[in-house]
Amino acid sequence: MSPAVDLGADRDLVAGLLREVPDFPQPGIRFWDLTTVLADARGLAATTRLLSAPVAEHPVDVVIGIEARGFLLGAAVAQALGLGLVPVRKQGKLPAVAAARSYDLEYGSATLELPAGVLAPGARALLVDDVLATGGTAAAACELVEECGATVTSLVVVLELPALDGRARLAGRPLHAVLDR
Ligand code: AMP
């Protein structure tokens, strides 16, 4: 990355574009909406730079995008870094599955799957998602990647919600959040 890039200014720009939607998808939940960031050309470029920056300290071979907003962000990051993108998908979407992992949600559970034949054993992976809340999604994605013989070099998210302590679920894996709320 060029030393002329001002990541502080990028962070301020993204913070100003991020939209908080009260009571979605249910009463009492504050939903952090990235569509207002992604729709802005400067916002998308700034977000991509910020999510890519940790790679300077933690070199990676592949980007993993977590369904669904992690696909949008992960594709931009992969393109910026000159890397490929592997999607971690919700159950039932992939025609060929290497591994699956179930995890608890606030109500019920969910299953994530990693596609077969696309993640090289020993690859160093950068995981990308929009929001880290309880950390269940990110932890399950890490476990899937590791089950396939790759290493999680770092996780990047646009927003961390520290009150939910999702970081504790990540068992010391390096997490970089652009913003917290
Ligand atoms: P969790 O597994 O609890 O960390 O939830 C993370 C996933 O749910 C992320 O992929 C987010 O897209 C989504 N999510 C959870 N809470 C919020 C929130 N308050 N605002 C926006 N997205 C959220």
PDB file of C-alpha atoms and ligand atoms in Angstrom:
ATOM      1  CA  MET A   1       0.000   0.000   0.000  1.00  0.00           C
ATOM      2  CA  SER A   2       1.181   3.511  -0.791  1.00  0.00           C
ATOM      3  CA  PRO A   3       2.430   5.393   2.278  1.00  0.00           C
ATOM      4  CA  ALA A   4       0.467   8.400   0.937  1.00  0.00           C
ATOM      5  CA  VAL A   5      -2.821   6.648   1.798  1.00  0.00           C
ATOM      6  CA  ASP A   6      -4.393   8.216   4.908  1.00  0.00           C
ATOM      7  CA  LEU A   7      -6.171   5.367   6.677  1.00  0.00           C
ATOM      8  CA  GLY A   8      -7.441   7.749   9.380  1.00  0.00           C
ATOM      9  CA  ALA A   9      -9.285   9.763   6.743  1.00  0.00           C
ATOM     10  CA  ASP A  10     -10.581   6.524   5.218  1.00  0.00           C
ATOM     11  CA  ARG A  11     -11.915   5.444   8.610  1.00  0.00           C
ATOM     12  CA  ASP A  12     -13.663   8.795   9.157  1.00  0.00           C
ATOM     13  CA  LEU A  13     -15.250   8.544   5.722  1.00  0.00           C
ATOM     14  CA  VAL A  14     -16.582   5.025   6.349  1.00  0.00           C
ATOM     15  CA  ALA A  15     -17.851   5.996   9.825  1.00  0.00           C
ATOM     16  CA  GLY A  16     -19.755   8.901   8.306  1.00  0.00           C
ATOM     17  CA  LEU A  17     -21.377   6.747   5.626  1.00  0.00           C
ATOM     18  CA  LEU A  18     -22.365   3.792   7.820  1.00  0.00           C
ATOM     19  CA  ARG A  19     -26.111   3.718   8.531  1.00  0.00           C
ATOM     20  CA  GLU A  20     -27.624   2.639  11.855  1.00  0.00           C
ATOM     21  CA  VAL A  21     -31.140   1.217  11.522  1.00  0.00           C
ATOM     22  CA  PRO A  22     -33.014   0.815  14.826  1.00  0.00           C
ATOM     23  CA  ASP A  23     -35.295  -2.165  15.474  1.00  0.00           C
ATOM     24  CA  PHE A  24     -34.230  -4.271  12.477  1.00  0.00           C
ATOM     25  CA  PRO A  25     -34.744  -7.173  11.907  1.00  0.00           C
ATOM     26  CA  GLN A  26     -36.602  -7.176  15.227  1.00  0.00           C
ATOM     27  CA  PRO A  27     -37.368  -4.707  18.041  1.00  0.00           C
ATOM     28  CA  GLY A  28     -34.346  -3.853  20.170  1.00  0.00           C
ATOM     29  CA  ILE A  29     -31.696  -4.733  17.536  1.00  0.00           C
ATOM     30  CA  ARG A  30     -29.511  -1.920  16.175  1.00  0.00           C
ATOM     31  CA  PHE A  31     -28.690  -3.007  12.634  1.00  0.00           C
ATOM     32  CA  TRP A  32     -25.531  -1.617  11.029  1.00  0.00           C
ATOM     33  CA  ASP A  33     -26.208  -1.182   7.340  1.00  0.00           C
ATOM     34  CA  LEU A  34     -23.284  -1.074   4.906  1.00  0.00           C
ATOM     35  CA  THR A  35     -25.291  -0.398   1.755  1.00  0.00           C
ATOM     36  CA  THR A  36     -24.698   3.346   2.211  1.00  0.00           C
ATOM     37  CA  VAL A  37     -20.936   2.720   2.344  1.00  0.00           C
ATOM     38  CA  LEU A  38     -20.822   0.344  -0.630  1.00  0.00           C
ATOM     39  CA  ALA A  39     -22.961   2.617  -2.829  1.00  0.00           C
ATOM     40  CA  ASP A  40     -20.458   5.471  -2.419  1.00  0.00           C
ATOM     41  CA  ALA A  41     -17.430   5.151  -4.735  1.00  0.00           C
ATOM     42  CA  ARG A  42     -15.049   6.756  -2.218  1.00  0.00           C
ATOM     43  CA  GLY A  43     -16.602   4.761   0.618  1.00  0.00           C
ATOM     44  CA  LEU A  44     -16.100   1.467  -1.207  1.00  0.00           C
ATOM     45  CA  ALA A  45     -12.497   2.341  -2.073  1.00  0.00           C
ATOM     46  CA  ALA A  46     -11.755   3.411   1.520  1.00  0.00           C
ATOM     47  CA  THR A  47     -13.336   0.258   2.958  1.00  0.00           C
ATOM     48  CA  THR A  48     -11.302  -1.901   0.593  1.00  0.00           C
ATOM     49  CA  ARG A  49      -8.049  -0.172   1.620  1.00  0.00           C
ATOM     50  CA  LEU A  50      -8.853  -0.490   5.325  1.00  0.00           C
ATOM     51  CA  LEU A  51      -9.755  -4.179   5.114  1.00  0.00           C
ATOM     52  CA  SER A  52      -6.650  -4.918   3.025  1.00  0.00           C
ATOM     53  CA  ALA A  53      -4.190  -3.059   5.272  1.00  0.00           C
ATOM     54  CA  PRO A  54      -3.520  -5.883   7.813  1.00  0.00           C
ATOM     55  CA  VAL A  55      -2.011  -7.967   4.999  1.00  0.00           C
ATOM     56  CA  ALA A  56       1.110  -5.787   5.214  1.00  0.00           C
ATOM     57  CA  GLU A  57       1.820  -7.458   8.588  1.00  0.00           C
ATOM     58  CA  HIS A  58       0.098 -10.787   7.969  1.00  0.00           C
ATOM     59  CA  PRO A  59       0.777 -12.016   4.396  1.00  0.00           C
ATOM     60  CA  VAL A  60      -1.994 -14.177   2.903  1.00  0.00           C
ATOM     61  CA  ASP A  61      -2.559 -16.415  -0.118  1.00  0.00           C
ATOM     62  CA  VAL A  62      -6.345 -16.320  -0.382  1.00  0.00           C
ATOM     63  CA  VAL A  63      -9.359 -14.296   0.746  1.00  0.00           C
ATOM     64  CA  ILE A  64     -12.389 -16.005   2.331  1.00  0.00           C
ATOM     65  CA  GLY A  65     -15.718 -14.124   2.134  1.00  0.00           C
ATOM     66  CA  ILE A  66     -18.461 -15.032   4.626  1.00  0.00           C
ATOM     67  CA  GLU A  67     -22.047 -15.046   3.295  1.00  0.00           C
ATOM     68  CA  ALA A  68     -23.415 -12.677   2.318  1.00  0.00           C
ATOM     69  CA  ARG A  69     -21.944  -9.211   2.818  1.00  0.00           C
ATOM     70  CA  GLY A  70     -18.520 -10.809   3.193  1.00  0.00           C
ATOM     71  CA  PHE A  71     -18.798 -11.788  -0.489  1.00  0.00           C
ATOM     72  CA  LEU A  72     -19.098  -8.148  -1.561  1.00  0.00           C
ATOM     73  CA  LEU A  73     -16.281  -6.945   0.667  1.00  0.00           C
ATOM     74  CA  GLY A  74     -14.133 -10.037   0.130  1.00  0.00           C
ATOM     75  CA  ALA A  75     -14.273  -9.713  -3.658  1.00  0.00           C
ATOM     76  CA  ALA A  76     -13.102  -6.096  -3.473  1.00  0.00           C
ATOM     77  CA  VAL A  77     -10.293  -6.992  -1.050  1.00  0.00           C
ATOM     78  CA  ALA A  78      -9.193  -9.994  -3.141  1.00  0.00           C
ATOM     79  CA  GLN A  79      -9.089  -7.829  -6.261  1.00  0.00           C
ATOM     80  CA  ALA A  80      -7.067  -5.137  -4.479  1.00  0.00           C
ATOM     81  CA  LEU A  81      -4.567  -7.698  -3.170  1.00  0.00           C
ATOM     82  CA  GLY A  82      -4.316  -9.652  -6.436  1.00  0.00           C
ATOM     83  CA  LEU A  83      -5.693 -12.799  -4.763  1.00  0.00           C
ATOM     84  CA  GLY A  84      -8.533 -15.255  -5.336  1.00  0.00           C
ATOM     85  CA  LEU A  85     -11.757 -15.445  -3.327  1.00  0.00           C
ATOM     86  CA  VAL A  86     -13.346 -18.478  -1.651  1.00  0.00           C
ATOM     87  CA  PRO A  87     -16.938 -18.131  -0.353  1.00  0.00           C
ATOM     88  CA  VAL A  88     -18.108 -19.664   2.918  1.00  0.00           C
ATOM     89  CA  ARG A  89     -21.796 -20.297   2.200  1.00  0.00           C
ATOM     90  CA  LYS A  90     -24.934 -21.131   4.101  1.00  0.00           C
ATOM     91  CA  GLN A  91     -25.967 -24.765   3.913  1.00  0.00           C
ATOM     92  CA  GLY A  92     -27.470 -26.043   0.689  1.00  0.00           C
ATOM     93  CA  LYS A  93     -26.024 -23.476  -1.739  1.00  0.00           C
ATOM     94  CA  LEU A  94     -22.828 -25.220  -2.839  1.00  0.00           C
ATOM     95  CA  PRO A  95     -22.825 -28.104  -5.344  1.00  0.00           C
ATOM     96  CA  ALA A  96     -19.590 -29.588  -3.933  1.00  0.00           C
ATOM     97  CA  VAL A  97     -18.783 -29.287  -0.221  1.00  0.00           C
ATOM     98  CA  ALA A  98     -15.424 -29.869   1.467  1.00  0.00           C
ATOM     99  CA  ALA A  99     -16.589 -29.328   5.054  1.00  0.00           C
ATOM    100  CA  ALA A 100     -19.594 -28.110   7.054  1.00  0.00           C
ATOM    101  CA  ARG A 101     -19.850 -26.576  10.513  1.00  0.00           C
ATOM    102  CA  SER A 102     -22.962 -25.855  12.607  1.00  0.00           C
ATOM    103  CA  TYR A 103     -23.087 -23.131  15.222  1.00  0.00           C
ATOM    104  CA  ASP A 104     -25.609 -21.564  17.589  1.00  0.00           C
ATOM    105  CA  LEU A 105     -27.511 -18.405  16.808  1.00  0.00           C
ATOM    106  CA  GLU A 106     -29.462 -16.337  19.322  1.00  0.00           C
ATOM    107  CA  TYR A 107     -32.461 -18.520  18.401  1.00  0.00           C
ATOM    108  CA  GLY A 108     -31.736 -21.885  16.803  1.00  0.00           C
ATOM    109  CA  SER A 109     -28.647 -22.779  14.800  1.00  0.00           C
ATOM    110  CA  ALA A 110     -27.094 -22.385  11.338  1.00  0.00           C
ATOM    111  CA  THR A 111     -24.620 -24.320   9.199  1.00  0.00           C
ATOM    112  CA  LEU A 112     -21.830 -22.936   7.030  1.00  0.00           C
ATOM    113  CA  GLU A 113     -20.099 -24.843   4.225  1.00  0.00           C
ATOM    114  CA  LEU A 114     -16.791 -24.482   2.387  1.00  0.00           C
ATOM    115  CA  PRO A 115     -16.584 -25.485  -1.300  1.00  0.00           C
ATOM    116  CA  ALA A 116     -14.600 -28.564  -2.304  1.00  0.00           C
ATOM    117  CA  GLY A 117     -11.393 -28.343  -4.306  1.00  0.00           C
ATOM    118  CA  VAL A 118     -10.679 -24.618  -4.059  1.00  0.00           C
ATOM    119  CA  LEU A 119      -8.696 -24.119  -0.844  1.00  0.00           C
ATOM    120  CA  ALA A 120      -5.130 -25.374  -1.032  1.00  0.00           C
ATOM    121  CA  PRO A 121      -3.841 -27.190   2.091  1.00  0.00           C
ATOM    122  CA  GLY A 122      -1.416 -24.896   3.895  1.00  0.00           C
ATOM    123  CA  ALA A 123      -2.903 -21.734   2.356  1.00  0.00           C
ATOM    124  CA  ARG A 124      -2.812 -18.619   4.531  1.00  0.00           C
ATOM    125  CA  ALA A 125      -6.310 -17.159   4.591  1.00  0.00           C
ATOM    126  CA  LEU A 126      -7.736 -13.699   5.268  1.00  0.00           C
ATOM    127  CA  LEU A 127     -11.380 -13.940   6.398  1.00  0.00           C
ATOM    128  CA  VAL A 128     -13.661 -11.008   5.589  1.00  0.00           C
ATOM    129  CA  ASP A 129     -17.109 -10.085   6.947  1.00  0.00           C
ATOM    130  CA  ASP A 130     -19.080  -6.915   7.592  1.00  0.00           C
ATOM    131  CA  VAL A 131     -19.955  -7.149  11.298  1.00  0.00           C
ATOM    132  CA  LEU A 132     -18.586  -9.162  14.238  1.00  0.00           C
ATOM    133  CA  ALA A 133     -21.438  -9.506  16.744  1.00  0.00           C
ATOM    134  CA  THR A 134     -21.421 -12.633  18.972  1.00  0.00           C
ATOM    135  CA  GLY A 135     -18.571 -14.094  16.899  1.00  0.00           C
ATOM    136  CA  GLY A 136     -20.355 -17.384  16.205  1.00  0.00           C
ATOM    137  CA  THR A 137     -20.318 -16.938  12.434  1.00  0.00           C
ATOM    138  CA  ALA A 138     -16.661 -15.934  12.279  1.00  0.00           C
ATOM    139  CA  ALA A 139     -15.585 -18.723  14.657  1.00  0.00           C
ATOM    140  CA  ALA A 140     -17.414 -21.343  12.568  1.00  0.00           C
ATOM    141  CA  ALA A 141     -15.826 -19.986   9.376  1.00  0.00           C
ATOM    142  CA  CYS A 142     -12.344 -20.165  10.978  1.00  0.00           C
ATOM    143  CA  GLU A 143     -12.922 -23.752  12.055  1.00  0.00           C
ATOM    144  CA  LEU A 144     -14.038 -24.717   8.546  1.00  0.00           C
ATOM    145  CA  VAL A 145     -10.938 -23.193   6.968  1.00  0.00           C
ATOM    146  CA  GLU A 146      -8.687 -24.932   9.483  1.00  0.00           C
ATOM    147  CA  GLU A 147     -10.497 -28.259   9.036  1.00  0.00           C
ATOM    148  CA  CYS A 148      -9.523 -28.049   5.356  1.00  0.00           C
ATOM    149  CA  GLY A 149      -5.839 -27.699   6.272  1.00  0.00           C
ATOM    150  CA  ALA A 150      -5.487 -23.949   5.730  1.00  0.00           C
ATOM    151  CA  THR A 151      -4.434 -21.326   8.293  1.00  0.00           C
ATOM    152  CA  VAL A 152      -6.440 -18.279   9.368  1.00  0.00           C
ATOM    153  CA  THR A 153      -3.830 -15.540   9.233  1.00  0.00           C
ATOM    154  CA  SER A 154      -6.299 -12.816  10.184  1.00  0.00           C
ATOM    155  CA  LEU A 155      -9.938 -11.796  10.203  1.00  0.00           C
ATOM    156  CA  VAL A 156     -11.088  -8.358   9.100  1.00  0.00           C
ATOM    157  CA  VAL A 157     -14.482  -6.772   9.668  1.00  0.00           C
ATOM    158  CA  VAL A 158     -15.806  -3.287   9.072  1.00  0.00           C
ATOM    159  CA  LEU A 159     -17.535  -3.157  12.442  1.00  0.00           C
ATOM    160  CA  GLU A 160     -17.050  -4.914  15.799  1.00  0.00           C
ATOM    161  CA  LEU A 161     -19.740  -4.770  18.498  1.00  0.00           C
ATOM    162  CA  PRO A 162     -17.506  -5.101  21.608  1.00  0.00           C
ATOM    163  CA  ALA A 163     -20.449  -5.385  24.027  1.00  0.00           C
ATOM    164  CA  LEU A 164     -21.189  -8.831  22.559  1.00  0.00           C
ATOM    165  CA  ASP A 165     -17.571  -9.978  23.097  1.00  0.00           C
ATOM    166  CA  GLY A 166     -17.342 -11.847  19.798  1.00  0.00           C
ATOM    167  CA  ARG A 167     -13.571 -11.550  19.999  1.00  0.00           C
ATOM    168  CA  ALA A 168     -13.582 -14.079  22.870  1.00  0.00           C
ATOM    169  CA  ARG A 169     -15.025 -16.726  20.510  1.00  0.00           C
ATOM    170  CA  LEU A 170     -12.066 -16.359  18.147  1.00  0.00           C
ATOM    171  CA  ALA A 171      -9.561 -18.061  20.444  1.00  0.00           C
ATOM    172  CA  GLY A 172      -6.786 -15.531  19.932  1.00  0.00           C
ATOM    173  CA  ARG A 173      -6.936 -15.442  16.141  1.00  0.00           C
ATOM    174  CA  PRO A 174      -5.889 -11.951  14.964  1.00  0.00           C
ATOM    175  CA  LEU A 175      -8.973  -9.745  14.431  1.00  0.00           C
ATOM    176  CA  HIS A 176      -8.845  -6.303  12.814  1.00  0.00           C
ATOM    177  CA  ALA A 177     -11.973  -4.157  13.031  1.00  0.00           C
ATOM    178  CA  VAL A 178     -12.127  -0.865  11.134  1.00  0.00           C
ATOM    179  CA  LEU A 179     -14.695   0.570  13.579  1.00  0.00           C
ATOM    180  CA  ASP A 180     -16.461  -0.385  16.806  1.00  0.00           C
ATOM    181  CA  ARG A 181     -19.854   0.672  18.142  1.00  0.00           C
TER     182      ARG A 181
HETATM  183  P1  AMP B   1     -22.456 -13.155  14.860  1.00  0.00           P
HETATM  184  O1  AMP B   1     -22.347 -14.580  14.414  1.00  0.00           O
HETATM  185  O2  AMP B   1     -23.377 -12.965  16.027  1.00  0.00           O
HETATM  186  O3  AMP B   1     -21.102 -12.506  15.073  1.00  0.00           O
HETATM  187  O4  AMP B   1     -23.189 -12.381  13.689  1.00  0.00           O
HETATM  188  C1  AMP B   1     -22.455 -11.996  12.616  1.00  0.00           C
HETATM  189  C2  AMP B   1     -23.255 -11.964  11.355  1.00  0.00           C
HETATM  190  O5  AMP B   1     -24.575 -11.443  11.533  1.00  0.00           O
HETATM  191  C3  AMP B   1     -22.530 -11.044  10.413  1.00  0.00           C
HETATM  192  O6  AMP B   1     -22.332 -11.794   9.235  1.00  0.00           O
HETATM  193  C4  AMP B   1     -23.437  -9.854  10.247  1.00  0.00           C
HETATM  194  O7  AMP B   1     -23.705  -9.691   8.881  1.00  0.00           O
HETATM  195  C5  AMP B   1     -24.718 -10.156  10.973  1.00  0.00           C
HETATM  196  N1  AMP B   1     -25.040  -9.215  12.081  1.00  0.00           N
HETATM  197  C6  AMP B   1     -25.143  -9.541  13.389  1.00  0.00           C
HETATM  198  N2  AMP B   1     -25.508  -8.483  14.133  1.00  0.00           N
HETATM  199  C7  AMP B   1     -25.611  -7.448  13.285  1.00  0.00           C
HETATM  200  C8  AMP B   1     -25.949  -6.046  13.443  1.00  0.00           C
HETATM  201  N3  AMP B   1     -26.263  -5.522  14.642  1.00  0.00           N
HETATM  202  N4  AMP B   1     -25.937  -5.264  12.347  1.00  0.00           N
HETATM  203  C9  AMP B   1     -25.623  -5.797  11.135  1.00  0.00           C
HETATM  204  N5  AMP B   1     -25.315  -7.084  10.921  1.00  0.00           N
HETATM  205  C10 AMP B   1     -25.307  -7.911  11.975  1.00  0.00           C
END
